[in-house]
JSON list of C-alpha atoms in Angstrom, two decimals:
[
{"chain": "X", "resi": 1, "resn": "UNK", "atom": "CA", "xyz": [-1.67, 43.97, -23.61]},
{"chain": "X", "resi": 2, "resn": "UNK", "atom": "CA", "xyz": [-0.86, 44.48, -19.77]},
{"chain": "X", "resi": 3, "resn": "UNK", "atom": "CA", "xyz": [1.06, 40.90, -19.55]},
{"chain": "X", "resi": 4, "resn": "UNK", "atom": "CA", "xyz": [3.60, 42.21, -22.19]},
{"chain": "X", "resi": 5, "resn": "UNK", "atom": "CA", "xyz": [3.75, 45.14, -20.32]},
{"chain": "X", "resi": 6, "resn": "UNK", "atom": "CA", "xyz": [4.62, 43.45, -16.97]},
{"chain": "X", "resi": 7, "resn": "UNK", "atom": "CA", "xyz": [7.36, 41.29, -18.70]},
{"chain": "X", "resi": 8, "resn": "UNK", "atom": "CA", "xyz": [9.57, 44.71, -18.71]},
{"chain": "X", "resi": 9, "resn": "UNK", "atom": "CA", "xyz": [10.49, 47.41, -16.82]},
{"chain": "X", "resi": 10, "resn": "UNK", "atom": "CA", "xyz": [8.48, 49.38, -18.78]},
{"chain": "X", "resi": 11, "resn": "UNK", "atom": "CA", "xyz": [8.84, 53.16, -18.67]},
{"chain": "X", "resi": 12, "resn": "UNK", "atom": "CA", "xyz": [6.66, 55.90, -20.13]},
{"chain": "X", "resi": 13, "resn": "UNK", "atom": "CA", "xyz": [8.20, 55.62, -23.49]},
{"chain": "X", "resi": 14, "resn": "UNK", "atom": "CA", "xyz": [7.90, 52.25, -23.84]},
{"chain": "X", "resi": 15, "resn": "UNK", "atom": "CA", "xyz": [4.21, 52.06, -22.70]},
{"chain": "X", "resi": 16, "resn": "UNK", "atom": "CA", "xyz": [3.60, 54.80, -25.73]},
{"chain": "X", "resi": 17, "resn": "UNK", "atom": "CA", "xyz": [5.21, 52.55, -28.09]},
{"chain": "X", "resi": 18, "resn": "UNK", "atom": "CA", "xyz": [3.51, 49.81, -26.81]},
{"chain": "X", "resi": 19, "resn": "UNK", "atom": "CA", "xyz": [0.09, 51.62, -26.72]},
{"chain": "X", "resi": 20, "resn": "UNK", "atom": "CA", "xyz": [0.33, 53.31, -30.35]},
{"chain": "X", "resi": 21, "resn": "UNK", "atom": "CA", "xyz": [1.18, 49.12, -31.54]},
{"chain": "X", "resi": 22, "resn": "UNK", "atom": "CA", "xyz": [-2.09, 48.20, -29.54]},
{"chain": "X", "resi": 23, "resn": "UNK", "atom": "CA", "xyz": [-4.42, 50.44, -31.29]},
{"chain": "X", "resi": 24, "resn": "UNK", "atom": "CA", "xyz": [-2.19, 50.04, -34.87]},
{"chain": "X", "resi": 25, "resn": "UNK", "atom": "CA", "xyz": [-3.22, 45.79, -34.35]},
{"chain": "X", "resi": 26, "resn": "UNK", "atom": "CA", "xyz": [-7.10, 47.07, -32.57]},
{"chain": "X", "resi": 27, "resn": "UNK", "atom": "CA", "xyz": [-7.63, 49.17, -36.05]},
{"chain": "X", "resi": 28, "resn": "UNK", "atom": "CA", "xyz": [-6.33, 46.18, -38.04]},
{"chain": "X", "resi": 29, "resn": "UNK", "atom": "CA", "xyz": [-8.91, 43.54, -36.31]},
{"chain": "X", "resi": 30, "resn": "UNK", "atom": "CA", "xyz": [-11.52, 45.89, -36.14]},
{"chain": "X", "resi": 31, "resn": "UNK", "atom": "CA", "xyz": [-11.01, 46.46, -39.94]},
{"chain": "X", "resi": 32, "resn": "UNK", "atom": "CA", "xyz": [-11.49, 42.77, -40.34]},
{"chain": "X", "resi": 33, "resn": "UNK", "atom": "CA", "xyz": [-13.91, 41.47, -38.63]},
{"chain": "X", "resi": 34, "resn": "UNK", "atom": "CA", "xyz": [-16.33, 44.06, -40.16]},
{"chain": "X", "resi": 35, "resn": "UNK", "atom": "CA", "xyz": [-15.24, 42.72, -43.50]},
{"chain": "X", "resi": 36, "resn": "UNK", "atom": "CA", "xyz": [-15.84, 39.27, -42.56]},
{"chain": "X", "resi": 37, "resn": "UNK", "atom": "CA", "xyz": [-19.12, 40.25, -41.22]},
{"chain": "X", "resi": 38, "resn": "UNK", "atom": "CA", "xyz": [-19.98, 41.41, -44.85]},
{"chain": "X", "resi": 39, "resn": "UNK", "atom": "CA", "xyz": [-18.23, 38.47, -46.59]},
{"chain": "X", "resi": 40, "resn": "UNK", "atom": "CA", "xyz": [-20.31, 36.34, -44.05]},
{"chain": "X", "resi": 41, "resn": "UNK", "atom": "CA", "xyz": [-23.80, 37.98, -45.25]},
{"chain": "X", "resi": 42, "resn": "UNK", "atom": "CA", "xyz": [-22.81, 37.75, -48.54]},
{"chain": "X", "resi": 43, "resn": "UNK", "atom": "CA", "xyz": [-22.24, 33.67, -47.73]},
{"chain": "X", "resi": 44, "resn": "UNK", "atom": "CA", "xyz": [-25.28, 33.20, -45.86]},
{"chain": "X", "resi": 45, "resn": "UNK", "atom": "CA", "xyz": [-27.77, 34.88, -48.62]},
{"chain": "X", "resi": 46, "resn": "UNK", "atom": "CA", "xyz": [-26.00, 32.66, -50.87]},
{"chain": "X", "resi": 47, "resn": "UNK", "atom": "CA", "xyz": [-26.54, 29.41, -49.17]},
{"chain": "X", "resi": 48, "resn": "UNK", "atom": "CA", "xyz": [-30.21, 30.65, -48.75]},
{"chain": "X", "resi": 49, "resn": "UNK", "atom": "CA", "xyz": [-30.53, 31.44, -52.50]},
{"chain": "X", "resi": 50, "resn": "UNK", "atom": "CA", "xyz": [-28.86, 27.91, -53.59]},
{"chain": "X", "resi": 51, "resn": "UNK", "atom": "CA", "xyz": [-31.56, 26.32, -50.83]},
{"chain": "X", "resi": 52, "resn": "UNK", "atom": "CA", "xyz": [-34.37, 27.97, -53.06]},
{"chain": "X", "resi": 53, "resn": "UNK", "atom": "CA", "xyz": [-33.07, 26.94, -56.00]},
{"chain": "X", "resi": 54, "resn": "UNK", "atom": "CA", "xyz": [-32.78, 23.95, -54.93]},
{"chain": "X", "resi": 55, "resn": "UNK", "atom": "CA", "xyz": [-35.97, 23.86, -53.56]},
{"chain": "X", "resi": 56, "resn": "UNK", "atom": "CA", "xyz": [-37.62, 24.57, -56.74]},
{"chain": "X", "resi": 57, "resn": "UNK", "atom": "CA", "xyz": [-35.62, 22.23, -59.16]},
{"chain": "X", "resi": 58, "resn": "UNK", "atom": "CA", "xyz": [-36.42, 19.25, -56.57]},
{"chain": "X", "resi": 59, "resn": "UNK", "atom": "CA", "xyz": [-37.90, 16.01, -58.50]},
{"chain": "X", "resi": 60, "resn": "UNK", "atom": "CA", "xyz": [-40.67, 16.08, -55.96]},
{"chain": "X", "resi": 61, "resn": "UNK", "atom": "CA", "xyz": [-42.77, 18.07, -53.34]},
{"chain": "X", "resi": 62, "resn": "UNK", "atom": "CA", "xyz": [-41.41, 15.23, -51.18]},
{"chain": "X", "resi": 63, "resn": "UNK", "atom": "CA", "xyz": [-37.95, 15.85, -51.67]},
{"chain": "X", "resi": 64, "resn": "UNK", "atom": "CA", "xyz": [-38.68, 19.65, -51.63]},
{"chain": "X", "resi": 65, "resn": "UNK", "atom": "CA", "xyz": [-40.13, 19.78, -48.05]},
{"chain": "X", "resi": 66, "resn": "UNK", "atom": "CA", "xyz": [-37.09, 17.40, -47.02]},
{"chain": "X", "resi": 67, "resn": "UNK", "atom": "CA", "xyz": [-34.80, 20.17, -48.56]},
{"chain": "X", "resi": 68, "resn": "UNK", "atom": "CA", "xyz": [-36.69, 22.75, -46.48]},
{"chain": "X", "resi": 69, "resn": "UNK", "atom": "CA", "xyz": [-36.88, 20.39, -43.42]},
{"chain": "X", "resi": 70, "resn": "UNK", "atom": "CA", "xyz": [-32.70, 20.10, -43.56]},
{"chain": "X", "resi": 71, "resn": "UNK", "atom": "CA", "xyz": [-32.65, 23.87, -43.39]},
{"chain": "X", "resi": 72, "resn": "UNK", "atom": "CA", "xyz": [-34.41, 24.30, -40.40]},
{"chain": "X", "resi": 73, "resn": "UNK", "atom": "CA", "xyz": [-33.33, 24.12, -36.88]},
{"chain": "X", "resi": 74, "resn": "UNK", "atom": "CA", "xyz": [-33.71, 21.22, -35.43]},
{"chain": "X", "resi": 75, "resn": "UNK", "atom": "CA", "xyz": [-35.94, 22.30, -32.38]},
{"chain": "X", "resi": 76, "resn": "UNK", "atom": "CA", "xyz": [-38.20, 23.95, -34.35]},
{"chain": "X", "resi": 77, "resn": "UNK", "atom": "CA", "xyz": [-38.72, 20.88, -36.91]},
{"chain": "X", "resi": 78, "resn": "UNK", "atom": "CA", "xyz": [-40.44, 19.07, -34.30]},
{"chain": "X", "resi": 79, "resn": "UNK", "atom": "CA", "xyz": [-43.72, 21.71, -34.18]},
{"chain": "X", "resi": 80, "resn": "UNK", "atom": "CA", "xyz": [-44.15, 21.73, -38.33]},
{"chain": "X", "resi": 81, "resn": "UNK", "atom": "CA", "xyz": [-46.27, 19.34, -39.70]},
{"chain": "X", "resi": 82, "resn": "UNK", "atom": "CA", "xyz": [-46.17, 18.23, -43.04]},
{"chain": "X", "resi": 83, "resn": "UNK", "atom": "CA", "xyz": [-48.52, 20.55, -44.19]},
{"chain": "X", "resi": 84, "resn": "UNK", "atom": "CA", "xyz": [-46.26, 23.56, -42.48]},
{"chain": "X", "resi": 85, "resn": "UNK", "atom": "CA", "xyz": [-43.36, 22.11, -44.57]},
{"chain": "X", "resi": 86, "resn": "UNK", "atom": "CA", "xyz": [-45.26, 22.56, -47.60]},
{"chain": "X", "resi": 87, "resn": "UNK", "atom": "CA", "xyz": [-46.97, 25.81, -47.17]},
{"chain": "X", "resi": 88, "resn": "UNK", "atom": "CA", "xyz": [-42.66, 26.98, -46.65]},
{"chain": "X", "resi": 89, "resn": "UNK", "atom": "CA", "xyz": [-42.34, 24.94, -49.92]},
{"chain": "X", "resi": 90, "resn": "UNK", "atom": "CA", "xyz": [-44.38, 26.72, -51.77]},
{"chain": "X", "resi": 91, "resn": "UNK", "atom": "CA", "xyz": [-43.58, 30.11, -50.43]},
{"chain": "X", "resi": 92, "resn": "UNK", "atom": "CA", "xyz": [-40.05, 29.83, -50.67]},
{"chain": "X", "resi": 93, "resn": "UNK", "atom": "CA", "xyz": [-40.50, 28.32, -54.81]},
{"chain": "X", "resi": 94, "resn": "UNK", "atom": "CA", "xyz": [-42.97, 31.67, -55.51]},
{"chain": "X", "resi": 95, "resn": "UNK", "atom": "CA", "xyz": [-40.46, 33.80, -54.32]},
{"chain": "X", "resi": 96, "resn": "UNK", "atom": "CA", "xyz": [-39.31, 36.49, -57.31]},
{"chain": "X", "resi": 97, "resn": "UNK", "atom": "CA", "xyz": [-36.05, 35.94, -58.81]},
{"chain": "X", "resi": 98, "resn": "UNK", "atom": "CA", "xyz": [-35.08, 39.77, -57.77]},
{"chain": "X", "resi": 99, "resn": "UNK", "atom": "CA", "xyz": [-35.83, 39.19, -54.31]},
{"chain": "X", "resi": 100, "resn": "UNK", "atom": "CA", "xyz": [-32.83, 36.42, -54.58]},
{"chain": "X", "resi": 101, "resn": "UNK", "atom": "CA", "xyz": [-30.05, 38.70, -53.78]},
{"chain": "X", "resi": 102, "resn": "UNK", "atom": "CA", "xyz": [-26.87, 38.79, -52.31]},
{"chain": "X", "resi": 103, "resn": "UNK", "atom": "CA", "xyz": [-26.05, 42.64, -52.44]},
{"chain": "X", "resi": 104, "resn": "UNK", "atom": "CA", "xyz": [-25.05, 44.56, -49.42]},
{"chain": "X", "resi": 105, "resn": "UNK", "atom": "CA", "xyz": [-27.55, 46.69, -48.50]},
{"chain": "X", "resi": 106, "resn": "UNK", "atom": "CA", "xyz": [-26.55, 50.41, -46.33]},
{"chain": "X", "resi": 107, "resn": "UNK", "atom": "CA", "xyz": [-28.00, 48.93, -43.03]},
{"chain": "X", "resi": 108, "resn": "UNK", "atom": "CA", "xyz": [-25.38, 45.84, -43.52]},
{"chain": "X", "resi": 109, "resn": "UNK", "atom": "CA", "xyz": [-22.68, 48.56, -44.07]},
{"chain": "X", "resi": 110, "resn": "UNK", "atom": "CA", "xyz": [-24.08, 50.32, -40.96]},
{"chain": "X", "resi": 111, "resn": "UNK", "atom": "CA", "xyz": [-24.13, 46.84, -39.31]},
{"chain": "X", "resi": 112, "resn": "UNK", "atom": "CA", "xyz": [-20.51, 46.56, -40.14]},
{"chain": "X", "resi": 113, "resn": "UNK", "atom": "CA", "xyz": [-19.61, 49.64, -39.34]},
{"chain": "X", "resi": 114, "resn": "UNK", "atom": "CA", "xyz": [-21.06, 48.60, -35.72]},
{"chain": "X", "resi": 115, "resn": "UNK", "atom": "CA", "xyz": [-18.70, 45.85, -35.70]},
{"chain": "X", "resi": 116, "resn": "UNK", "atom": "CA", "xyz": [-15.80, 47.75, -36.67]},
{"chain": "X", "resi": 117, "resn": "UNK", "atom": "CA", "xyz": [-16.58, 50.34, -33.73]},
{"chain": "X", "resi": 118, "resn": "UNK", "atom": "CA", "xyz": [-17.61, 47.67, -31.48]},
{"chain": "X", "resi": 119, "resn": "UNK", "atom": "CA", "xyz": [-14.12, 45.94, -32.00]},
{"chain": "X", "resi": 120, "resn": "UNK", "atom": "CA", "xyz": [-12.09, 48.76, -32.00]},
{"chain": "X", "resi": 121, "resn": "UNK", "atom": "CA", "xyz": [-13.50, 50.78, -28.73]},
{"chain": "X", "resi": 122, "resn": "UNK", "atom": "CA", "xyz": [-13.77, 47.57, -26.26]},
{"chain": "X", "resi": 123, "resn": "UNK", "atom": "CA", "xyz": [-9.55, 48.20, -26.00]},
{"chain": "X", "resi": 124, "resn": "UNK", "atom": "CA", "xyz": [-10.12, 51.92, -24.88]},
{"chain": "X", "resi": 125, "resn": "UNK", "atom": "CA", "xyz": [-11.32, 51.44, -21.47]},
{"chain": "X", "resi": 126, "resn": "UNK", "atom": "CA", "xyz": [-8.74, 48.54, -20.69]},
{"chain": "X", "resi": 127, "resn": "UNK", "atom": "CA", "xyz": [-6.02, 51.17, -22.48]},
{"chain": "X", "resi": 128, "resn": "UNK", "atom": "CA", "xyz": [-7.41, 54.11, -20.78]},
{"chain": "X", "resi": 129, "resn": "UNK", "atom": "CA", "xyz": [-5.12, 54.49, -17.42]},
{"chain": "X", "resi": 130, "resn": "UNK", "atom": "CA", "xyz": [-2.30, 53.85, -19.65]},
{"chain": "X", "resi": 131, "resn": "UNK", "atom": "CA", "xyz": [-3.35, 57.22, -21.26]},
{"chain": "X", "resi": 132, "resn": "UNK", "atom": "CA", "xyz": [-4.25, 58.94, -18.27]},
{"chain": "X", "resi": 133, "resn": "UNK", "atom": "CA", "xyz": [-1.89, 57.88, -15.29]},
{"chain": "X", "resi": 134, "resn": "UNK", "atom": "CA", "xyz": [1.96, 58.53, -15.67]},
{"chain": "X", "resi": 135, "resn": "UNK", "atom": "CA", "xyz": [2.63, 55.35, -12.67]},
{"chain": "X", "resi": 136, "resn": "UNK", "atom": "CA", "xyz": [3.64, 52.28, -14.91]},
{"chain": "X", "resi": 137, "resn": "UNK", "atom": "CA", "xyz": [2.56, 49.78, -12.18]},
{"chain": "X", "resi": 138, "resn": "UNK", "atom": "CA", "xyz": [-0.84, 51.75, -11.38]},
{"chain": "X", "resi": 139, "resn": "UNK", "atom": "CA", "xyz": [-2.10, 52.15, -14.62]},
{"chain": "X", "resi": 140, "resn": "UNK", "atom": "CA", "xyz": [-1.45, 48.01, -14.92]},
{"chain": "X", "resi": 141, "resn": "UNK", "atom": "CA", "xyz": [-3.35, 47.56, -12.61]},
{"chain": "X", "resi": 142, "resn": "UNK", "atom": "CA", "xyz": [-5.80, 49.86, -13.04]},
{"chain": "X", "resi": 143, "resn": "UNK", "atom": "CA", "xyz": [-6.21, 48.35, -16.13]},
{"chain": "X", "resi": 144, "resn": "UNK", "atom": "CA", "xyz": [-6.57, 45.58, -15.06]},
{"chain": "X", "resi": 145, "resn": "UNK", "atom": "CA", "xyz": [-9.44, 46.36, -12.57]},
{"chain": "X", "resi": 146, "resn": "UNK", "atom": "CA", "xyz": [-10.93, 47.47, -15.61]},
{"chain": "X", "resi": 147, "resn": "UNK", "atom": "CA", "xyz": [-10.85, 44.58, -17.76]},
{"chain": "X", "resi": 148, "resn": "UNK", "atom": "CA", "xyz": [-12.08, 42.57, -14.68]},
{"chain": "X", "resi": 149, "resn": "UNK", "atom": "CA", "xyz": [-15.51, 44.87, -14.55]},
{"chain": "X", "resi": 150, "resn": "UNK", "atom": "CA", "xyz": [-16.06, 44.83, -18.38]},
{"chain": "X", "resi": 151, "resn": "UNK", "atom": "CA", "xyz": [-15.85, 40.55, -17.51]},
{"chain": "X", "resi": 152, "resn": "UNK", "atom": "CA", "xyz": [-18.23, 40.76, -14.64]},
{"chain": "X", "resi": 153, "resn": "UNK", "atom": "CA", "xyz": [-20.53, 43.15, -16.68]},
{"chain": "X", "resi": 154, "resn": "UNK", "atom": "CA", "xyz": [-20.31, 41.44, -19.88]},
{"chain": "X", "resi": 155, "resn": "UNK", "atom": "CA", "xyz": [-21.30, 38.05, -18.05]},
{"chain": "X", "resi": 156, "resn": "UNK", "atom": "CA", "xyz": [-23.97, 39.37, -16.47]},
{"chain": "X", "resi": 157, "resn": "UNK", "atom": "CA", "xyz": [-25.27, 40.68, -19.86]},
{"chain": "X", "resi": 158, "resn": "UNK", "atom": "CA", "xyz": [-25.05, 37.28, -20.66]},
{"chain": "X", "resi": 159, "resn": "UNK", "atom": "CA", "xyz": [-26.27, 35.44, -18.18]},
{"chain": "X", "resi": 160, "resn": "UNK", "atom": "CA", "xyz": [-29.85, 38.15, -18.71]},
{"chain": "X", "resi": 161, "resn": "UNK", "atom": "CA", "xyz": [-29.83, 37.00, -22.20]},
{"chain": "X", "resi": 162, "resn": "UNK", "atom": "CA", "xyz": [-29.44, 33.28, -21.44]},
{"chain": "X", "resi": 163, "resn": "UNK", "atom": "CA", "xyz": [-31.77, 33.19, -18.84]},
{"chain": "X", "resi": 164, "resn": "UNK", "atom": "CA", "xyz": [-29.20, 32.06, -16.59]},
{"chain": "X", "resi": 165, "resn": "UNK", "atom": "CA", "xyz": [-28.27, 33.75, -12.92]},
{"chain": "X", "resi": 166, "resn": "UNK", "atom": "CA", "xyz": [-26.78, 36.80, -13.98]},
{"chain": "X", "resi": 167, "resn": "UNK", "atom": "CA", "xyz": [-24.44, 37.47, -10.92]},
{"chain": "X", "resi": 168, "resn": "UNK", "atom": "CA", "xyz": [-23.29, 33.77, -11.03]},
{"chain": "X", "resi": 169, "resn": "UNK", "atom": "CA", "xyz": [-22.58, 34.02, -15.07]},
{"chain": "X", "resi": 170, "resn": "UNK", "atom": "CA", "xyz": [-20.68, 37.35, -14.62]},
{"chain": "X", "resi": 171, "resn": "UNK", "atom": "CA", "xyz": [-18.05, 35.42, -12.05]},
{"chain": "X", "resi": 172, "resn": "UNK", "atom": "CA", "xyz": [-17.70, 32.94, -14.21]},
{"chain": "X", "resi": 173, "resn": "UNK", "atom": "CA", "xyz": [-16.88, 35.48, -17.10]},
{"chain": "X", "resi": 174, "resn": "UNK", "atom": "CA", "xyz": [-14.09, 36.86, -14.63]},
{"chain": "X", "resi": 175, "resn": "UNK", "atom": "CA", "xyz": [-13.41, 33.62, -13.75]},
{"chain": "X", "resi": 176, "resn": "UNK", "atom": "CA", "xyz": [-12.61, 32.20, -17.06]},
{"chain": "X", "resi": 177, "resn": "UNK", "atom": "CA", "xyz": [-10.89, 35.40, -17.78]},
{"chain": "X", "resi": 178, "resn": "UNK", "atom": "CA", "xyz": [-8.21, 35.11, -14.73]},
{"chain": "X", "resi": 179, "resn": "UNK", "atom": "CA", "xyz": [-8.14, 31.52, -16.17]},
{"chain": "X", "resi": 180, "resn": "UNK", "atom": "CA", "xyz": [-7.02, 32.52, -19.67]},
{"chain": "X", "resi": 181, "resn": "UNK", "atom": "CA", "xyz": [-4.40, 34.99, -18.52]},
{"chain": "X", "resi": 182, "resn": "UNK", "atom": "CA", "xyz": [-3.03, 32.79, -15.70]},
{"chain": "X", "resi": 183, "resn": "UNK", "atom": "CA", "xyz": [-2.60, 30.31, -18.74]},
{"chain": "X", "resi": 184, "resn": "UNK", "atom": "CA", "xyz": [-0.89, 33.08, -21.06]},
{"chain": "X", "resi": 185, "resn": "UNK", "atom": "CA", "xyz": [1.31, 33.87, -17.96]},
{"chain": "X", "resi": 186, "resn": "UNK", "atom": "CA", "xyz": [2.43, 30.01, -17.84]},
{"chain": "X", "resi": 187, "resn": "UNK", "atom": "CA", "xyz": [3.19, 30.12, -21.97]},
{"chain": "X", "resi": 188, "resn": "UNK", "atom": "CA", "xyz": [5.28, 33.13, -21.41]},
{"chain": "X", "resi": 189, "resn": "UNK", "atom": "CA", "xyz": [3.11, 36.10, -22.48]}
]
């Protein structure tokens, strides 16, 4: 957004059209991602439903707990005994056929609608100065500024979730980020 903006001389006007296109192509993304998110709920309880089934037509217990063993990730596999992977076996072939369901449920459409919001507001604070400082040049790099915090602060977020050193992980976010735009810079953007 702020590299097209610094390949012209842009003037007020042009950072309005410029701004109104930004939010047009934000609303558009965040419109599909949140379906995706659905479509990819919709995939995953499917997969799961086709693992019971086949879980249940298997020509053996054997083969059944392999099924369930496939489906597992592979650090947990190691802590199951055999006798794990059956008890899941059996639970998993008892289940009842209406609890096999890949209908959207209101806290998936709420969980979309997160997406969709969460999509469609991260451009406000980089778009912000735009909207509230008539300088061209300062409001670039005000934005700018801004998208460097939301790097630092998003890293550290997930450097705390990742049990790694939160400071260190939130440089490396801005980092990466100067990175990426240094290389969009080089391929003309």
């Amino acid at each position: 957004f702020t590299l097209s903006l610094a390949a012209t001389e842009a003037d007020r006007a042009d950072v309005r059209a410029v701004l109104i296109g930004v939010l047009g192509c934000n609303l558009a993304w965040a419109i599909i991602d949140a379906v995706m998110y659905l479509m990819g709920l919709r995939g995953e309880r499917r997969l799961a439903i086709s693992t019971v089934h086949a879980i249940r037509d298997a020509e053996s217990s054997a083969a059944g707990r392999a099924i369930v063993a496939d489906n597992l990730p592979p650090v947990v596999l190691p802590a199951l005994t055999a006798s794990d992977l059956e008890r899941i076996r059996l639970h998993l072939g008892s289940l009842p056929p209406e609890s096999l369901s890949t209908r959207v449920s209101r806290e998936d459409y709420l969980a979309s609608l997160g997406v969709f919001l969460l999509v469609f507001l991260c451009l406000f604070p980089v778009a912000a100065p735009f909207l509230l400082v008539d300088d061209v040049a300062l409001s670039r790099r005000l934005s700018n500024a801004v998208a460097i915090v939301m790097l630092l602060m998003l890293g550290s977020a997930f450097g705390r979730m990742t049990g790694r050193r939160p400071w260190a992980m939130g440089i490396s976010m801005v980092l990466l980020g100067a990175l990426l735009v240094a290389l969009a810079m080089a391929l003309g953007g």
